[in-house]
PDB file of C-alpha atoms in Angstrom:
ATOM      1  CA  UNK A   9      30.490 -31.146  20.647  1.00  0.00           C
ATOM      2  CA  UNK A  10      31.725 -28.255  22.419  1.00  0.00           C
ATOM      3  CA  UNK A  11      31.633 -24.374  21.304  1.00  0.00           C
ATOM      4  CA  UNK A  12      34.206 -22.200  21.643  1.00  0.00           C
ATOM      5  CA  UNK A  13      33.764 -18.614  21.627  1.00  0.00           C
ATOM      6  CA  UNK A  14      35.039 -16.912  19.006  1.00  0.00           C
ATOM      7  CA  UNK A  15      37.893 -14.358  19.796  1.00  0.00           C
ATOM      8  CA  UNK A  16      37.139 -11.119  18.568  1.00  0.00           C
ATOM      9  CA  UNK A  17      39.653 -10.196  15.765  1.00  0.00           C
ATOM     10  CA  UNK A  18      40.166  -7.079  16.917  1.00  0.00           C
ATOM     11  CA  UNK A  19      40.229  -5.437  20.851  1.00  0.00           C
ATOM     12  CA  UNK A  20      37.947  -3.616  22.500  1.00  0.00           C
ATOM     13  CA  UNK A  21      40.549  -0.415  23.045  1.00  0.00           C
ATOM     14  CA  UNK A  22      41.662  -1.062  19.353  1.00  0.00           C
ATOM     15  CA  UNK A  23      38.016  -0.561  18.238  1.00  0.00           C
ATOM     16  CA  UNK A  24      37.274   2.211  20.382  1.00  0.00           C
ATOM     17  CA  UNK A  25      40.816   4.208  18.514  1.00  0.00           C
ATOM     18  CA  UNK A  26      39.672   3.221  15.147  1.00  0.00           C
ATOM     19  CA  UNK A  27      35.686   4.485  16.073  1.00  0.00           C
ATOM     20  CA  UNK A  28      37.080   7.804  17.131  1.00  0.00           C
ATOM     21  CA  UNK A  29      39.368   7.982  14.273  1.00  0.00           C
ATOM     22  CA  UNK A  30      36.557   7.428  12.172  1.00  0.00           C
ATOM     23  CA  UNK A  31      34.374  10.176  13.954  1.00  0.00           C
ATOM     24  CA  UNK A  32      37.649  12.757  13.608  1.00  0.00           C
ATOM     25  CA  UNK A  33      37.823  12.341   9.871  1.00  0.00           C
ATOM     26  CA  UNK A  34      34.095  12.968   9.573  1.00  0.00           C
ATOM     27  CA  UNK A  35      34.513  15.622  10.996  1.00  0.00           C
ATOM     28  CA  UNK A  36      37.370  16.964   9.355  1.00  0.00           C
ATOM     29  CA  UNK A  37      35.682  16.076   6.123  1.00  0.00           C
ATOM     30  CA  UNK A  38      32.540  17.816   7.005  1.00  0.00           C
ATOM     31  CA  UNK A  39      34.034  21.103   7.914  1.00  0.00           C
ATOM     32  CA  UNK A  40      35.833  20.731   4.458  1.00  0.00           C
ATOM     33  CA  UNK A  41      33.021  20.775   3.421  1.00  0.00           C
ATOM     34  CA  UNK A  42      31.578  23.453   4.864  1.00  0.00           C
ATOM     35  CA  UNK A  43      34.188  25.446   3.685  1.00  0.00           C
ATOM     36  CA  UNK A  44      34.019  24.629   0.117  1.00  0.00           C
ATOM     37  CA  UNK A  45      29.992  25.800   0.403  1.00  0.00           C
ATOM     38  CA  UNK A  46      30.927  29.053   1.924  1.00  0.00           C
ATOM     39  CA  UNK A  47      33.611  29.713  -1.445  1.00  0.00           C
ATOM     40  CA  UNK A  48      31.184  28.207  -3.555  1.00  0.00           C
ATOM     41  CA  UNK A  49      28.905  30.947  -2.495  1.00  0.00           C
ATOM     42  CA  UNK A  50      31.334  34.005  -2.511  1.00  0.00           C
ATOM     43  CA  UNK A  51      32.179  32.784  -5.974  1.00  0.00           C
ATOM     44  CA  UNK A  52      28.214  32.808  -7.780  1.00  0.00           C
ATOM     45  CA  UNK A  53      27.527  36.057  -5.408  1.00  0.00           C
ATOM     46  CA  UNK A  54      30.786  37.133  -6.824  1.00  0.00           C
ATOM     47  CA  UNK A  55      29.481  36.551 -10.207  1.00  0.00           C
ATOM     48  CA  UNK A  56      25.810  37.563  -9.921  1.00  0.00           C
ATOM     49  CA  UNK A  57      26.180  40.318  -7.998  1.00  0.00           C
ATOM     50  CA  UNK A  58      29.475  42.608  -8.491  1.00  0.00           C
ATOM     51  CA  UNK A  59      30.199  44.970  -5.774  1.00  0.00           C
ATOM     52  CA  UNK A  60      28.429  48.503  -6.721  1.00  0.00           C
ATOM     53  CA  UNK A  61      30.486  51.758  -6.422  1.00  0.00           C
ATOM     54  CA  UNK A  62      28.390  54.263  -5.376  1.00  0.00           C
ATOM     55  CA  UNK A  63      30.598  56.992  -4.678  1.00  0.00           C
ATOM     56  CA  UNK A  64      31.156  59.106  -7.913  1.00  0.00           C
ATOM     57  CA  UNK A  65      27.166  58.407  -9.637  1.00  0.00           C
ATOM     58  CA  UNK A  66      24.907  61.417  -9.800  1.00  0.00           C
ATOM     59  CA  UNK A  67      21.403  61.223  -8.542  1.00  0.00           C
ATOM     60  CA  UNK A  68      19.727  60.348 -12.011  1.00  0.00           C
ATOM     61  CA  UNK A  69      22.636  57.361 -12.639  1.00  0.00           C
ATOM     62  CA  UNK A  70      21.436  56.119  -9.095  1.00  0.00           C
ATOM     63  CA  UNK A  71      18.047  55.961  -9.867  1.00  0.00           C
ATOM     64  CA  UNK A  72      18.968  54.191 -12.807  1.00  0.00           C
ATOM     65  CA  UNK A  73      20.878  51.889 -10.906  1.00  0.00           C
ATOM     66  CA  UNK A  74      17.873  51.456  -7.937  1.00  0.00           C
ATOM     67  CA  UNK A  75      15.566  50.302 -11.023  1.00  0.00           C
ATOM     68  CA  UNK A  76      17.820  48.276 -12.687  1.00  0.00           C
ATOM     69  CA  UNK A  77      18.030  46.244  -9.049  1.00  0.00           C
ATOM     70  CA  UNK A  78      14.560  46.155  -8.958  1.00  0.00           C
ATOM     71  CA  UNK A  79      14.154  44.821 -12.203  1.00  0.00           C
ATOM     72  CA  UNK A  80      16.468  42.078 -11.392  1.00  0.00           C
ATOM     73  CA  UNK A  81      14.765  41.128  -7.650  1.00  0.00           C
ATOM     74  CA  UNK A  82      11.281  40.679  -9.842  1.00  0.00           C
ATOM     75  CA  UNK A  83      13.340  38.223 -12.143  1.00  0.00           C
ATOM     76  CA  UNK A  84      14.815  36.481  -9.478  1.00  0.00           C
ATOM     77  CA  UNK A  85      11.415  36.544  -7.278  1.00  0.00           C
ATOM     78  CA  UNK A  86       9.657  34.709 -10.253  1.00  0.00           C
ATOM     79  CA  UNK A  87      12.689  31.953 -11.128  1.00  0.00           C
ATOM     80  CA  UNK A  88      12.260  31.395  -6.971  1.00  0.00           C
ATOM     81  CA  UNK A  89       8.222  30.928  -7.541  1.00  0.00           C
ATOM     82  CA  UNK A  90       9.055  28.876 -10.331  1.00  0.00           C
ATOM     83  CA  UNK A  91      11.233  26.393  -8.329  1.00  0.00           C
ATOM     84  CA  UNK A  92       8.745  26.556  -5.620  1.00  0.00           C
ATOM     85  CA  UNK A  93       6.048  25.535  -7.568  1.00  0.00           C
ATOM     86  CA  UNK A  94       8.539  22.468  -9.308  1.00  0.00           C
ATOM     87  CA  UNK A  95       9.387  21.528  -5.804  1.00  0.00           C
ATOM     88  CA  UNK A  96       5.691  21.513  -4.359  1.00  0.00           C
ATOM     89  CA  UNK A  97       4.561  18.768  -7.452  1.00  0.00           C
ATOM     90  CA  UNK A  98       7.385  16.620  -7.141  1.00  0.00           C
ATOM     91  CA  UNK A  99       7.041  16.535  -3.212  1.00  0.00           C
ATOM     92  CA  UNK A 100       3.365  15.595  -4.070  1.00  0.00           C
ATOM     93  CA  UNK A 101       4.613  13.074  -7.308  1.00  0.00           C
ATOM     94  CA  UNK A 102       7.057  11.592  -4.826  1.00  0.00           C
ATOM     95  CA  UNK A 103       4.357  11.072  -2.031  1.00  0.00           C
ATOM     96  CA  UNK A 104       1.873   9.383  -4.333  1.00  0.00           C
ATOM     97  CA  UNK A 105       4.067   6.902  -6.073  1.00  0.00           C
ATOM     98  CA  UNK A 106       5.393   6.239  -2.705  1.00  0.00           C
ATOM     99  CA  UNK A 107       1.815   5.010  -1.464  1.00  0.00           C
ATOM    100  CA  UNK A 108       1.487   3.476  -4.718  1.00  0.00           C
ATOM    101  CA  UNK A 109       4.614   1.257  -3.853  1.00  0.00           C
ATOM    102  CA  UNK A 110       2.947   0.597  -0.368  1.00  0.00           C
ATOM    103  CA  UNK A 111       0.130  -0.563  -1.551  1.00  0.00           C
ATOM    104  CA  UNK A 112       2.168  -2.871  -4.305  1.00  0.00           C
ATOM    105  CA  UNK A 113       4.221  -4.363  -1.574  1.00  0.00           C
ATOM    106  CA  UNK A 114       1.230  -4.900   0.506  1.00  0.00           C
ATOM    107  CA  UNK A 115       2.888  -3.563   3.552  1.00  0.00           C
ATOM    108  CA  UNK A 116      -0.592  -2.064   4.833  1.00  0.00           C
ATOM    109  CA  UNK A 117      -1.999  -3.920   7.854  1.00  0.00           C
ATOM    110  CA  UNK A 118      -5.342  -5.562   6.854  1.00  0.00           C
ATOM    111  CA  UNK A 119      -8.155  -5.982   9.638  1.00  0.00           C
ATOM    112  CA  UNK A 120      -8.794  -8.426  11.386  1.00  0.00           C
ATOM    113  CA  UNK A 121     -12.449  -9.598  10.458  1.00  0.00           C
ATOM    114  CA  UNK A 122     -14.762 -11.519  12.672  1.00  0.00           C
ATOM    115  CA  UNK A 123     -17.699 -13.114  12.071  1.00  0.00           C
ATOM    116  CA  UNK A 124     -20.813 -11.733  12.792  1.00  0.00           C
ATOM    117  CA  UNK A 125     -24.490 -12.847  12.992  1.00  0.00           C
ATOM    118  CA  UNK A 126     -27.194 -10.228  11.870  1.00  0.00           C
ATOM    119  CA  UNK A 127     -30.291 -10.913  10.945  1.00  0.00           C
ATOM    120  CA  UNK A 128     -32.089  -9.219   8.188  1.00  0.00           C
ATOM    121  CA  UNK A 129     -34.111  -6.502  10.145  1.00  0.00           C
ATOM    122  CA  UNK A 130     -30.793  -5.350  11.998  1.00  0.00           C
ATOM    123  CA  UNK A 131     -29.313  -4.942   8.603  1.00  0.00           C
ATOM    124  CA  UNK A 132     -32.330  -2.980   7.034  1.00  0.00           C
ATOM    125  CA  UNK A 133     -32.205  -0.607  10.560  1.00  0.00           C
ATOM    126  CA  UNK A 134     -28.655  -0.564  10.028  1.00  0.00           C
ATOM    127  CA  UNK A 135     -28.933   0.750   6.561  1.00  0.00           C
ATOM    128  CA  UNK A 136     -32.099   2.626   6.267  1.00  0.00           C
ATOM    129  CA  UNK A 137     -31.996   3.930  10.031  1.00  0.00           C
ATOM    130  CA  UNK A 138     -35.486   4.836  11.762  1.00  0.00           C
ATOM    131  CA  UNK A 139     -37.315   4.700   8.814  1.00  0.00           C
ATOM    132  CA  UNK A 140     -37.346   0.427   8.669  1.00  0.00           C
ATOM    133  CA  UNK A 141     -40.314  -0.636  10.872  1.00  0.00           C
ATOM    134  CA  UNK A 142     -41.509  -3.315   8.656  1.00  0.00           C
ATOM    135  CA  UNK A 143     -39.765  -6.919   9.841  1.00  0.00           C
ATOM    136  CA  UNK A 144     -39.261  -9.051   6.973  1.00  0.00           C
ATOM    137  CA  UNK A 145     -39.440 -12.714   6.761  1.00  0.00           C
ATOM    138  CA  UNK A 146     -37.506 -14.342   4.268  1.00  0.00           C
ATOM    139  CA  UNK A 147     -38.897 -17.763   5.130  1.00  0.00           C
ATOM    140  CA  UNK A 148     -42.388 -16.613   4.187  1.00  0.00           C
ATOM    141  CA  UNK A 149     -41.690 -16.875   0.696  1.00  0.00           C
ATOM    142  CA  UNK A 150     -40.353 -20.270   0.459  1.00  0.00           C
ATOM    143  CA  UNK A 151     -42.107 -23.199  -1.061  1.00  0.00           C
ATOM    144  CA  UNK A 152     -43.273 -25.689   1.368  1.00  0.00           C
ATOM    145  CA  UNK A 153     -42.378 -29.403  -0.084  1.00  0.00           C
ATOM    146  CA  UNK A 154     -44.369 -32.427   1.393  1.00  0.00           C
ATOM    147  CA  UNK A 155     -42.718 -35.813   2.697  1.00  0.00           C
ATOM    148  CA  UNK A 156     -46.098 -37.359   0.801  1.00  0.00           C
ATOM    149  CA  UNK A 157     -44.844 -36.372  -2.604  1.00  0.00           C
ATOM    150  CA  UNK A 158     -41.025 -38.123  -2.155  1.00  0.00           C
ATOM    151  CA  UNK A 159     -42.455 -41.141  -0.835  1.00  0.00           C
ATOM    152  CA  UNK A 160     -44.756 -41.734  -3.929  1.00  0.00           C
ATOM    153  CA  UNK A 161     -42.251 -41.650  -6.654  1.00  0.00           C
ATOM    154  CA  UNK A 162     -40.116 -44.172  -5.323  1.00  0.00           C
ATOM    155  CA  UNK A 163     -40.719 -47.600  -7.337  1.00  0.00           C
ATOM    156  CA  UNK A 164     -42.232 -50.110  -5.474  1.00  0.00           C
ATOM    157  CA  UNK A 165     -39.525 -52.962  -6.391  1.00  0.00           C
ATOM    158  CA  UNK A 166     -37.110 -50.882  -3.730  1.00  0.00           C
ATOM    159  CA  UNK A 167     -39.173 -52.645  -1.051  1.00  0.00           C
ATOM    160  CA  UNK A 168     -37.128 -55.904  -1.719  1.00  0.00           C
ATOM    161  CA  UNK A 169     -33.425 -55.572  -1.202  1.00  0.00           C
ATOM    162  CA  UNK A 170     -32.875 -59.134  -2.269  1.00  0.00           C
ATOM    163  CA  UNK A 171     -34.908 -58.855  -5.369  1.00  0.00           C
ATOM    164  CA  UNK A 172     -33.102 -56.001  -6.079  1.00  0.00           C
ATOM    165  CA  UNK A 173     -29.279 -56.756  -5.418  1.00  0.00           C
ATOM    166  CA  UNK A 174     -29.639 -60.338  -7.956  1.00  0.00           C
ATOM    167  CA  UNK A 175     -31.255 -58.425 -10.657  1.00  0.00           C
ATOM    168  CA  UNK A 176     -28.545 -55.624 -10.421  1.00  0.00           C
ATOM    169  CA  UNK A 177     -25.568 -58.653  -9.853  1.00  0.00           C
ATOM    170  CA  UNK A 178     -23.404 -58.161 -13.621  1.00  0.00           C
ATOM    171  CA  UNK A 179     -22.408 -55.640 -16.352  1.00  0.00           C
ATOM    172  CA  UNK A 180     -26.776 -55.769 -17.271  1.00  0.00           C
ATOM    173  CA  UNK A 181     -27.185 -54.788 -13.856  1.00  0.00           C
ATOM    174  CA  UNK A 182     -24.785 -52.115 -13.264  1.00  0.00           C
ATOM    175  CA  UNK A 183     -25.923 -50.787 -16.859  1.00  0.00           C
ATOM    176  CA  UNK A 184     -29.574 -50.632 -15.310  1.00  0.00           C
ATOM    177  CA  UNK A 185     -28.512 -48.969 -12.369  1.00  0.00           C
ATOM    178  CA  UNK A 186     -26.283 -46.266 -14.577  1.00  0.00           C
ATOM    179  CA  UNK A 187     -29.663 -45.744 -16.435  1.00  0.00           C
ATOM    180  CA  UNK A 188     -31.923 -45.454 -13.675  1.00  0.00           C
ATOM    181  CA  UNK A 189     -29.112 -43.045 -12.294  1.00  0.00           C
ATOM    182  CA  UNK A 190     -29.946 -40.568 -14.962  1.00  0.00           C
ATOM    183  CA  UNK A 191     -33.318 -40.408 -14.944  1.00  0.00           C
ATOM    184  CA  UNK A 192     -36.436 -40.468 -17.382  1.00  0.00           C
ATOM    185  CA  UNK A 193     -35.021 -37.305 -18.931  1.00  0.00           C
ATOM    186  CA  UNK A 194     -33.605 -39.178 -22.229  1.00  0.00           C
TER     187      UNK A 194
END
């Protein structure tokens, strides 16, 4: 079966005029905008903070006027802390459920680990440094087991196969060999 290529549905020079279309009505759209910000702005300043006229107050009104100002920075300075300080938590909030999410996912490379053979002693230096001089043998302390004492408890009627498969031939003789599978501890 052959493939065709697939025509593009639409032209090269037909997507390059739509892509800078696109980028011109951005950009139009951003400068709007822009421009909306800068009204928004005049407007609250507007609103906040009327124009002052100066020119026909005394000394004393002025004074008044200087205090009432700085009465009104100190406000503002402490709503601005205040946000501050909101902002600063969530930033934090925001950063530890985000590493909570990470570690949910699983998205955190894991190690590699190889195998490695250490013996006792090298572990002891390892953990307890200079101080470990004595070496420790862990096979010192096993219990030694004789060949002898195996050898003895096996029944002596093992010795003959044959004897051994023809009394064991039938349901008797699988029952014996169940019993003799569990042992004298009944």
């Amino acid at each position: 079966m052959f493939f065709m290529q697939r025509k593009p549905k639409i032209s090269a020079s037909r997507k390059l005029m739509l892509k800078s279309l696109m980028v011109a009505k951005a950009k139009e759209e951003l400068e709007q905008e822009i421009l909306e910000k800068e009204e928004e702005k005049e407007k609250y300043l507007a609103e906040r903070a009327p124009p002052l006229n100066t020119g026909s107050m005394n000394l004393s009104q002025l004074e008044d006027l200087c205090k009432e100002l700085h009465a009104q920075i100190g406000v503002v300075d402490e709503e601005r802390y205040d946000i501050e300080a909101k902002v600063m938590l969530n930033t934090r909030e925001i950063k530890d459920l985000n590493i909570k999410v990470l570690d949910l996912r699983g998205k955190f490379k894991r190690p590699s680990l190889r195998r490695v053979r250490v013996s006792a002693d090298a572990i002891l230096r390892s953990l307890l440094g200079s101080k470990h001089k004595v070496s420790m043998d862990l096979r010192a302390n096993l219990k030694s087991v004789k060949k002898e004492d195996t050898e003895k408890k096996r029944p002596a009627e093992d010795s003959d196969w044959r004897k051994n498969v023809e009394a064991m031939s039938g349901m008797e003789g699988r029952k014996k060999m169940f019993d003799a599978a569990k042992g004298p501890t009944q």
